[in-house]
Amino acid sequence: SPVIKAIRSTIATDGVLGLWRGTVPSLIRNAPGTSLYFYFLNHTKHLCLALEHRISGDSSRTKLSSMSNMAVGASSRAMAGFLLMPGTLLKVHYESSLYKYAGIMGAVNEIWRSGGARGFFVGAIPTAIRDAPYAGLYMLMYEAIKAKEREYALKRSVDLAETTVTMVAGVMAGLSASYLTQPFDLVKTRMQLRPAEYPTVRYSFAKILREESFVGFFRGISLRVLRKGIQASLVFTLYEWVVRSNTKSQSTAETSTKLKA
């Protein structure tokens, strides 16, 4: 299979450690990127919920509507993605076999030399076009799948752990959203790796469709879907656990304060 061939080729060229090529730039990109995303997500959720309360006049609502979930996910990812765009570009370049950099600073210096500050934002538009729909669709499906799981458990009188609910919803939503946004991911990667061949979004789409047909947009889909599905499930399960733990701690503290008073 293409995946096995890629693994063998990487090991033959760079050794076993080549499979971990780009780990440092990935950490530089993903650690602050995930933190920023959930920061924006948490705040936009509260803003949208407050807006829905004002529009509907029902302040007892605790869940966002489907459209609000989609808007919250898309806007949060777009903001975080733009701020971390230099890290994304560095990660893509460092992982690719097209570039051979002498360390992180070597990559930074080379990107700056060839494109200046703008060089760190190559592919920003297709990245936003990919990230915003992906996150929006993910949040929409994630919340919908969680609701269906709870509904099913209630009907069947099944004691379903919250961690199970979030992990299953995370995997299913991640797989689905990844498939739907794969063409944008491919265009983004091509523009960042070979900007001379793929200068604009429209030209890139037309070139891939002309030379590789519609199937060409889904090259490498298996690896992306597998990574995104597992990653999204783990990250959102941890996020939900932290939120629940924080809410529980605040509730316990408030109860303790009331009893002392």
Short mmCIF file of C-alpha atoms in Angstrom, two decimals:
data_model
loop_
_atom_site.label_atom_id
_atom_site.label_comp_id
_atom_site.label_asym_id
_atom_site.label_seq_id
_atom_site.Cartn_x
_atom_site.Cartn_y
_atom_site.Cartn_z
CA SER A 1 0.00 0.00 0.00
CA PRO A 2 1.11 3.64 -0.44
CA VAL A 3 1.45 4.05 3.34
CA ILE A 4 3.79 1.05 3.68
CA LYS A 5 5.82 2.24 0.70
CA ALA A 6 6.15 5.70 2.23
CA ILE A 7 7.31 4.22 5.55
CA ARG A 8 9.90 2.01 3.83
CA SER A 9 11.14 4.88 1.69
CA THR A 10 11.52 7.15 4.72
CA ILE A 11 13.42 4.51 6.70
CA ALA A 12 15.68 3.77 3.71
CA THR A 13 16.47 7.46 3.23
CA ASP A 14 16.60 8.85 6.77
CA GLY A 15 16.60 5.77 9.02
CA VAL A 16 13.98 4.93 11.65
CA LEU A 17 14.36 8.39 13.23
CA GLY A 18 13.14 9.84 9.93
CA LEU A 19 9.62 8.77 10.93
CA TRP A 20 9.85 11.41 13.68
CA ARG A 21 11.12 14.11 11.32
CA GLY A 22 9.46 17.41 12.15
CA THR A 23 8.54 16.52 15.73
CA VAL A 24 9.99 19.74 17.17
CA PRO A 25 8.23 22.10 14.72
CA SER A 26 5.06 20.07 15.24
CA LEU A 27 5.28 20.72 18.98
CA ILE A 28 6.05 24.39 18.33
CA ARG A 29 2.91 24.59 16.19
CA ASN A 30 0.49 22.26 17.97
CA ALA A 31 1.05 23.06 21.65
CA PRO A 32 0.28 26.80 21.47
CA GLY A 33 -2.13 26.20 18.57
CA THR A 34 -4.31 23.84 20.59
CA SER A 35 -4.22 26.14 23.60
CA LEU A 36 -5.23 29.16 21.50
CA TYR A 37 -7.99 27.19 19.77
CA PHE A 38 -9.61 26.09 23.02
CA TYR A 39 -9.18 29.57 24.48
CA PHE A 40 -11.08 31.08 21.55
CA LEU A 41 -13.55 28.17 21.58
CA ASN A 42 -14.42 28.63 25.23
CA HIS A 43 -14.89 32.39 24.92
CA THR A 44 -16.87 32.30 21.68
CA LYS A 45 -19.12 29.60 23.13
CA HIS A 46 -20.03 31.87 26.03
CA LEU A 47 -20.54 34.84 23.70
CA CYS A 48 -22.79 32.86 21.35
CA LEU A 49 -24.78 31.41 24.24
CA ALA A 50 -25.32 34.89 25.70
CA LEU A 51 -26.43 36.10 22.25
CA GLU A 52 -28.87 33.19 21.90
CA HIS A 53 -30.27 33.95 25.36
CA ARG A 54 -30.87 37.56 24.31
CA ILE A 55 -32.47 36.63 20.97
CA SER A 56 -34.70 33.84 22.30
CA GLY A 57 -35.44 35.41 25.68
CA ASP A 58 -34.77 32.00 27.26
CA SER A 59 -31.90 32.30 29.73
CA SER A 60 -32.27 28.68 30.85
CA ARG A 61 -30.68 27.26 27.68
CA THR A 62 -27.33 25.59 28.28
CA LYS A 63 -26.62 24.20 24.79
CA LEU A 64 -25.81 26.05 21.60
CA SER A 65 -27.83 25.55 18.43
CA SER A 66 -26.31 23.54 15.55
CA MET A 67 -25.51 26.65 13.54
CA SER A 68 -23.90 28.31 16.55
CA ASN A 69 -21.74 25.24 17.16
CA MET A 70 -20.60 25.40 13.54
CA ALA A 71 -19.87 29.14 13.74
CA VAL A 72 -18.00 28.78 17.03
CA GLY A 73 -15.79 25.99 15.72
CA ALA A 74 -15.04 27.72 12.42
CA SER A 75 -14.24 31.15 13.86
CA SER A 76 -12.10 29.76 16.69
CA ARG A 77 -10.03 27.61 14.35
CA ALA A 78 -9.62 30.41 11.80
CA MET A 79 -8.31 32.84 14.44
CA ALA A 80 -5.92 30.32 15.99
CA GLY A 81 -4.78 29.10 12.57
CA PHE A 82 -3.88 32.57 11.33
CA LEU A 83 -1.89 33.42 14.46
CA LEU A 84 0.05 30.15 14.23
CA MET A 85 0.52 30.22 10.44
CA PRO A 86 4.35 30.61 10.63
CA GLY A 87 4.52 27.49 12.80
CA THR A 88 2.31 25.59 10.35
CA LEU A 89 4.53 26.51 7.40
CA LEU A 90 7.67 25.58 9.33
CA LYS A 91 6.15 22.21 10.23
CA VAL A 92 5.16 21.43 6.63
CA HIS A 93 8.58 22.38 5.26
CA TYR A 94 10.49 20.54 7.95
CA GLU A 95 8.52 17.30 7.45
CA SER A 96 8.88 17.36 3.67
CA SER A 97 11.71 15.59 1.87
CA LEU A 98 11.85 18.56 -0.55
CA TYR A 99 13.73 20.64 2.00
CA LYS A 100 16.89 19.86 3.97
CA TYR A 101 17.34 22.33 6.81
CA ALA A 102 20.17 22.51 9.33
CA GLY A 103 17.91 22.73 12.36
CA ILE A 104 14.91 24.90 13.25
CA MET A 105 16.76 28.21 12.99
CA GLY A 106 18.16 27.14 9.64
CA ALA A 107 14.61 26.64 8.38
CA VAL A 108 13.48 29.99 9.79
CA ASN A 109 16.43 31.82 8.20
CA GLU A 110 15.90 30.16 4.82
CA ILE A 111 12.16 30.94 4.74
CA TRP A 112 12.90 34.55 5.73
CA ARG A 113 15.66 34.85 3.11
CA SER A 114 13.48 33.55 0.29
CA GLY A 115 10.19 35.26 1.14
CA GLY A 116 10.63 37.70 3.99
CA ALA A 117 7.78 38.04 6.51
CA ARG A 118 5.24 37.14 3.81
CA GLY A 119 7.05 33.86 3.29
CA PHE A 120 5.76 32.61 6.64
CA PHE A 121 2.17 33.13 5.49
CA VAL A 122 2.31 31.24 2.20
CA GLY A 123 -0.84 29.14 1.97
CA ALA A 124 -2.70 31.16 4.61
CA ILE A 125 -5.86 31.40 2.51
CA PRO A 126 -6.19 27.67 1.71
CA THR A 127 -5.29 26.91 5.32
CA ALA A 128 -8.16 29.10 6.50
CA ILE A 129 -10.44 27.59 3.83
CA ARG A 130 -9.53 24.15 5.17
CA ASP A 131 -9.43 24.85 8.91
CA ALA A 132 -12.61 26.90 9.27
CA PRO A 133 -14.93 24.40 7.49
CA TYR A 134 -13.17 21.46 9.18
CA ALA A 135 -13.59 22.88 12.68
CA GLY A 136 -17.12 24.08 11.95
CA LEU A 137 -18.22 20.70 10.61
CA TYR A 138 -16.37 18.96 13.43
CA MET A 139 -18.17 20.91 16.17
CA LEU A 140 -21.52 20.46 14.43
CA MET A 141 -21.13 16.69 14.15
CA TYR A 142 -19.36 16.28 17.50
CA GLU A 143 -22.19 17.86 19.49
CA ALA A 144 -24.86 16.08 17.41
CA ILE A 145 -23.22 12.66 17.86
CA LYS A 146 -22.85 13.22 21.62
CA ALA A 147 -26.55 14.06 21.86
CA LYS A 148 -27.49 10.91 19.90
CA GLU A 149 -25.24 8.75 22.10
CA ARG A 150 -26.85 10.09 25.28
CA GLU A 151 -30.31 9.67 23.81
CA TYR A 152 -29.55 6.06 22.87
CA ALA A 153 -28.08 5.31 26.32
CA LEU A 154 -31.16 6.79 28.00
CA LYS A 155 -33.58 4.74 25.88
CA ARG A 156 -31.62 1.53 26.45
CA SER A 157 -30.95 2.30 30.13
CA VAL A 158 -27.22 2.00 29.48
CA ASP A 159 -24.75 3.60 31.88
CA LEU A 160 -22.48 5.26 29.32
CA ALA A 161 -19.37 6.94 30.72
CA GLU A 162 -18.87 10.54 29.62
CA THR A 163 -15.34 9.73 28.46
CA THR A 164 -16.75 7.05 26.13
CA VAL A 165 -19.29 9.51 24.75
CA THR A 166 -16.66 12.14 23.93
CA MET A 167 -14.13 9.68 22.49
CA VAL A 168 -16.64 8.04 20.14
CA ALA A 169 -18.05 11.40 19.05
CA GLY A 170 -14.53 12.76 18.57
CA VAL A 171 -13.41 9.91 16.32
CA MET A 172 -16.57 9.91 14.19
CA ALA A 173 -16.64 13.69 13.79
CA GLY A 174 -12.90 13.82 13.07
CA LEU A 175 -13.07 11.14 10.37
CA SER A 176 -16.08 12.74 8.66
CA ALA A 177 -14.77 16.31 8.73
CA SER A 178 -11.34 15.17 7.47
CA TYR A 179 -12.83 13.45 4.44
CA LEU A 180 -14.99 16.46 3.56
CA THR A 181 -12.11 18.96 3.78
CA GLN A 182 -9.32 16.82 2.26
CA PRO A 183 -9.18 18.73 -1.08
CA PHE A 184 -8.45 21.98 0.77
CA ASP A 185 -5.73 20.29 2.82
CA LEU A 186 -4.05 18.96 -0.31
CA VAL A 187 -4.13 22.38 -2.01
CA LYS A 188 -2.75 24.03 1.14
CA THR A 189 0.15 21.59 1.34
CA ARG A 190 1.02 21.88 -2.36
CA MET A 191 1.02 25.70 -2.16
CA GLN A 192 3.31 25.66 0.87
CA LEU A 193 5.76 23.09 -0.49
CA ARG A 194 5.84 24.22 -4.16
CA PRO A 195 4.66 27.83 -4.31
CA ALA A 196 6.16 28.33 -7.79
CA GLU A 197 4.03 25.50 -9.23
CA TYR A 198 0.92 26.30 -7.16
CA PRO A 199 0.80 30.11 -6.79
CA THR A 200 -2.92 30.66 -6.09
CA VAL A 201 -5.85 28.70 -4.70
CA ARG A 202 -7.87 28.77 -7.94
CA TYR A 203 -4.89 27.81 -10.09
CA SER A 204 -3.96 24.98 -7.70
CA PHE A 205 -7.44 23.48 -7.76
CA ALA A 206 -7.56 23.69 -11.57
CA LYS A 207 -4.06 22.20 -11.98
CA ILE A 208 -4.72 19.23 -9.70
CA LEU A 209 -8.11 18.55 -11.31
CA ARG A 210 -6.61 18.78 -14.81
CA GLU A 211 -3.52 16.66 -14.17
CA GLU A 212 -4.71 14.20 -11.52
CA SER A 213 -8.52 14.21 -11.88
CA PHE A 214 -10.89 14.48 -8.90
CA VAL A 215 -9.24 11.45 -7.26
CA GLY A 216 -6.03 13.45 -6.98
CA PHE A 217 -7.55 15.63 -4.26
CA PHE A 218 -7.68 12.60 -1.99
CA ARG A 219 -4.05 11.54 -2.16
CA GLY A 220 -2.78 10.76 1.34
CA ILE A 221 -6.31 10.75 2.76
CA SER A 222 -5.81 7.60 4.83
CA LEU A 223 -2.96 9.03 6.91
CA ARG A 224 -4.70 12.37 7.48
CA VAL A 225 -8.01 10.77 8.44
CA LEU A 226 -6.33 8.35 10.84
CA ARG A 227 -4.28 11.12 12.48
CA LYS A 228 -7.12 13.63 12.65
CA GLY A 229 -9.67 11.14 13.99
CA ILE A 230 -7.47 9.92 16.84
CA GLN A 231 -6.02 13.36 17.62
CA ALA A 232 -9.40 15.10 17.74
CA SER A 233 -10.87 12.38 19.92
CA LEU A 234 -8.04 12.52 22.47
CA VAL A 235 -7.85 16.33 22.55
CA PHE A 236 -11.59 16.91 22.94
CA THR A 237 -11.92 14.15 25.53
CA LEU A 238 -9.19 15.82 27.59
CA TYR A 239 -10.77 19.26 27.06
CA GLU A 240 -14.21 18.05 28.18
CA TRP A 241 -12.68 16.34 31.22
CA VAL A 242 -10.87 19.55 32.22
CA VAL A 243 -14.08 21.58 31.81
CA ARG A 244 -16.08 19.09 33.89
CA SER A 245 -13.40 18.97 36.59
CA ASN A 246 -13.20 22.76 36.72
CA THR A 247 -16.98 23.09 36.93
CA LYS A 248 -17.12 20.49 39.70
CA SER A 249 -14.35 22.24 41.66
CA GLN A 250 -16.11 25.61 41.37
CA SER A 251 -19.40 24.06 42.49
CA THR A 252 -17.72 22.42 45.50
CA ALA A 253 -16.00 25.68 46.43
CA GLU A 254 -19.28 27.62 46.22
CA THR A 255 -21.09 25.03 48.36
CA SER A 256 -18.29 25.13 50.94
CA THR A 257 -18.45 28.95 51.04
CA LYS A 258 -22.22 28.91 51.55
CA LEU A 259 -21.95 26.39 54.41
CA LYS A 260 -19.29 28.46 56.16
CA ALA A 261 -21.46 31.57 55.80
#
